[in-house]
Amino acid sequence: MASTAEIPLVGGAADGQTVTVELDPNGRPPLTHHHLGDGGLAEAEIYELETVGADRWRYCWRGPAV
């Protein structure tokens, strides 16, 4: 079974929410998260991974995906 982590989203429409992501074999989460808006892909936003400490991360808003 793969390991997971809950990572907070910072900025954008999803600010304050968290996402559960699967960690890779090295214990790292994906570099980006595409958060879908109410309109699906048309309102998706890109969040980029930032390290905030040992085994602690957050996804920071970078802008709309489209």
Short mmCIF file of N, CA and C in Angstrom, two decimals:
data_model
loop_
_atom_site.label_atom_id
_atom_site.label_comp_id
_atom_site.label_asym_id
_atom_site.label_seq_id
_atom_site.Cartn_x
_atom_site.Cartn_y
_atom_site.Cartn_z
N MET A 1 0.83 -1.18 0.00
CA MET A 1 0.00 0.00 0.00
C MET A 1 0.88 1.25 0.00
N ALA A 2 0.56 2.20 -0.85
CA ALA A 2 1.34 3.42 -0.97
C ALA A 2 1.07 4.35 0.20
N SER A 3 2.08 5.13 0.56
CA SER A 3 1.92 6.14 1.62
C SER A 3 1.26 7.38 1.05
N THR A 4 0.55 8.09 1.91
CA THR A 4 -0.11 9.32 1.51
C THR A 4 0.23 10.44 2.50
N ALA A 5 -0.08 11.67 2.08
CA ALA A 5 0.10 12.83 2.94
C ALA A 5 -1.03 13.81 2.67
N GLU A 6 -1.46 14.51 3.71
CA GLU A 6 -2.43 15.59 3.56
C GLU A 6 -1.64 16.88 3.46
N ILE A 7 -1.89 17.63 2.37
CA ILE A 7 -1.12 18.85 2.11
C ILE A 7 -2.09 20.02 1.95
N PRO A 8 -1.83 21.12 2.67
CA PRO A 8 -2.71 22.29 2.56
C PRO A 8 -2.52 23.03 1.25
N LEU A 9 -3.61 23.66 0.78
CA LEU A 9 -3.58 24.53 -0.39
C LEU A 9 -3.55 25.98 0.11
N VAL A 10 -2.66 26.79 -0.47
CA VAL A 10 -2.49 28.18 -0.04
C VAL A 10 -2.74 29.10 -1.23
N GLY A 11 -3.69 30.02 -1.07
CA GLY A 11 -4.02 30.96 -2.13
C GLY A 11 -5.08 30.41 -3.06
N GLY A 12 -5.53 31.26 -3.98
CA GLY A 12 -6.53 30.85 -4.95
C GLY A 12 -7.87 30.52 -4.33
N ALA A 13 -8.74 29.94 -5.12
CA ALA A 13 -10.10 29.63 -4.69
C ALA A 13 -10.14 28.54 -3.63
N ALA A 14 -9.14 27.68 -3.57
CA ALA A 14 -9.13 26.55 -2.63
C ALA A 14 -8.33 26.84 -1.37
N ASP A 15 -7.98 28.10 -1.14
CA ASP A 15 -7.17 28.47 0.03
C ASP A 15 -7.78 27.90 1.31
N GLY A 16 -6.95 27.24 2.12
CA GLY A 16 -7.40 26.68 3.38
C GLY A 16 -7.84 25.23 3.30
N GLN A 17 -8.06 24.71 2.11
CA GLN A 17 -8.43 23.31 1.95
C GLN A 17 -7.18 22.45 1.98
N THR A 18 -7.35 21.15 2.15
CA THR A 18 -6.23 20.21 2.06
C THR A 18 -6.55 19.15 1.02
N VAL A 19 -5.51 18.55 0.48
CA VAL A 19 -5.66 17.43 -0.44
C VAL A 19 -4.82 16.27 0.07
N THR A 20 -5.31 15.06 -0.15
CA THR A 20 -4.56 13.86 0.18
C THR A 20 -3.92 13.36 -1.10
N VAL A 21 -2.59 13.23 -1.07
CA VAL A 21 -1.85 12.80 -2.27
C VAL A 21 -1.01 11.57 -1.94
N GLU A 22 -0.75 10.80 -2.96
CA GLU A 22 0.10 9.62 -2.82
C GLU A 22 1.57 10.04 -2.95
N LEU A 23 2.40 9.53 -2.07
CA LEU A 23 3.83 9.84 -2.10
C LEU A 23 4.56 8.87 -3.04
N ASP A 24 5.61 9.36 -3.69
CA ASP A 24 6.39 8.51 -4.59
C ASP A 24 7.28 7.57 -3.76
N PRO A 25 8.03 6.68 -4.40
CA PRO A 25 8.88 5.74 -3.66
C PRO A 25 9.92 6.42 -2.76
N ASN A 26 10.24 7.69 -3.03
CA ASN A 26 11.20 8.43 -2.21
C ASN A 26 10.52 9.23 -1.09
N GLY A 27 9.19 9.06 -0.95
CA GLY A 27 8.46 9.75 0.10
C GLY A 27 8.10 11.18 -0.22
N ARG A 28 8.06 11.54 -1.51
CA ARG A 28 7.75 12.90 -1.93
C ARG A 28 6.41 12.96 -2.64
N PRO A 29 5.66 14.05 -2.44
CA PRO A 29 4.38 14.22 -3.16
C PRO A 29 4.61 14.72 -4.58
N PRO A 30 3.57 14.71 -5.42
CA PRO A 30 3.67 15.26 -6.78
C PRO A 30 4.07 16.75 -6.73
N LEU A 31 4.77 17.21 -7.75
CA LEU A 31 5.25 18.60 -7.79
C LEU A 31 4.14 19.62 -7.98
N THR A 32 3.03 19.20 -8.60
CA THR A 32 1.91 20.12 -8.79
C THR A 32 0.60 19.42 -8.45
N HIS A 33 -0.40 20.24 -8.18
CA HIS A 33 -1.76 19.75 -7.96
C HIS A 33 -2.69 20.62 -8.80
N HIS A 34 -3.55 20.01 -9.58
CA HIS A 34 -4.54 20.73 -10.37
C HIS A 34 -5.88 20.63 -9.65
N HIS A 35 -6.30 21.74 -9.07
CA HIS A 35 -7.55 21.77 -8.31
C HIS A 35 -8.68 22.16 -9.24
N LEU A 36 -9.70 21.29 -9.35
CA LEU A 36 -10.82 21.55 -10.25
C LEU A 36 -11.83 22.48 -9.58
N GLY A 37 -12.31 23.46 -10.32
CA GLY A 37 -13.35 24.35 -9.84
C GLY A 37 -14.72 23.75 -10.08
N ASP A 38 -15.77 24.50 -9.76
CA ASP A 38 -17.13 24.03 -9.97
C ASP A 38 -17.40 23.71 -11.44
N GLY A 39 -16.72 24.40 -12.34
CA GLY A 39 -16.88 24.18 -13.77
C GLY A 39 -15.95 23.13 -14.34
N GLY A 40 -15.34 22.31 -13.47
CA GLY A 40 -14.43 21.26 -13.92
C GLY A 40 -13.11 21.82 -14.43
N LEU A 41 -12.60 21.23 -15.50
CA LEU A 41 -11.30 21.65 -16.04
C LEU A 41 -11.29 23.11 -16.49
N ALA A 42 -12.44 23.64 -16.89
CA ALA A 42 -12.50 25.02 -17.36
C ALA A 42 -12.16 26.01 -16.24
N GLU A 43 -12.32 25.59 -14.98
CA GLU A 43 -12.02 26.46 -13.84
C GLU A 43 -10.90 25.90 -12.97
N ALA A 44 -10.07 25.03 -13.52
CA ALA A 44 -8.98 24.42 -12.76
C ALA A 44 -7.90 25.44 -12.43
N GLU A 45 -7.27 25.26 -11.28
CA GLU A 45 -6.16 26.11 -10.85
C GLU A 45 -4.95 25.24 -10.57
N ILE A 46 -3.77 25.79 -10.82
CA ILE A 46 -2.53 25.06 -10.59
C ILE A 46 -1.92 25.49 -9.26
N TYR A 47 -1.56 24.50 -8.46
CA TYR A 47 -0.85 24.72 -7.20
C TYR A 47 0.50 24.00 -7.30
N GLU A 48 1.56 24.65 -6.84
CA GLU A 48 2.92 24.11 -6.93
C GLU A 48 3.44 23.77 -5.53
N LEU A 49 4.11 22.65 -5.44
CA LEU A 49 4.63 22.16 -4.16
C LEU A 49 5.75 23.05 -3.63
N GLU A 50 5.68 23.35 -2.33
CA GLU A 50 6.75 24.04 -1.63
C GLU A 50 7.07 23.26 -0.37
N THR A 51 8.34 23.13 -0.04
CA THR A 51 8.76 22.48 1.19
C THR A 51 8.76 23.50 2.31
N VAL A 52 8.16 23.16 3.45
CA VAL A 52 8.12 24.08 4.59
C VAL A 52 8.81 23.50 5.81
N GLY A 53 9.43 22.36 5.68
CA GLY A 53 10.16 21.71 6.77
C GLY A 53 10.42 20.27 6.42
N ALA A 54 11.05 19.57 7.33
CA ALA A 54 11.34 18.15 7.10
C ALA A 54 10.03 17.38 6.96
N ASP A 55 9.81 16.80 5.80
CA ASP A 55 8.59 16.05 5.50
C ASP A 55 7.32 16.87 5.70
N ARG A 56 7.40 18.17 5.45
CA ARG A 56 6.23 19.06 5.51
C ARG A 56 6.19 19.88 4.24
N TRP A 57 5.01 19.93 3.62
CA TRP A 57 4.85 20.63 2.36
C TRP A 57 3.57 21.45 2.36
N ARG A 58 3.46 22.31 1.34
CA ARG A 58 2.21 23.00 1.04
C ARG A 58 2.17 23.20 -0.47
N TYR A 59 0.96 23.31 -1.00
CA TYR A 59 0.77 23.64 -2.41
C TYR A 59 0.37 25.10 -2.49
N CYS A 60 1.15 25.92 -3.20
CA CYS A 60 0.88 27.34 -3.34
C CYS A 60 0.30 27.63 -4.73
N TRP A 61 -0.71 28.48 -4.74
CA TRP A 61 -1.42 28.85 -5.96
C TRP A 61 -0.49 29.53 -6.95
N ARG A 62 -0.56 29.13 -8.22
CA ARG A 62 0.25 29.73 -9.28
C ARG A 62 -0.59 30.36 -10.38
N GLY A 63 -1.88 30.02 -10.46
CA GLY A 63 -2.74 30.62 -11.45
C GLY A 63 -3.67 29.62 -12.08
N PRO A 64 -4.50 30.12 -13.00
CA PRO A 64 -5.45 29.23 -13.69
C PRO A 64 -4.71 28.24 -14.60
N ALA A 65 -5.29 27.07 -14.76
CA ALA A 65 -4.67 26.04 -15.60
C ALA A 65 -4.92 26.29 -17.09
N VAL A 66 -5.96 27.06 -17.40
CA VAL A 66 -6.26 27.32 -18.82
C VAL A 66 -6.21 28.79 -19.13
#
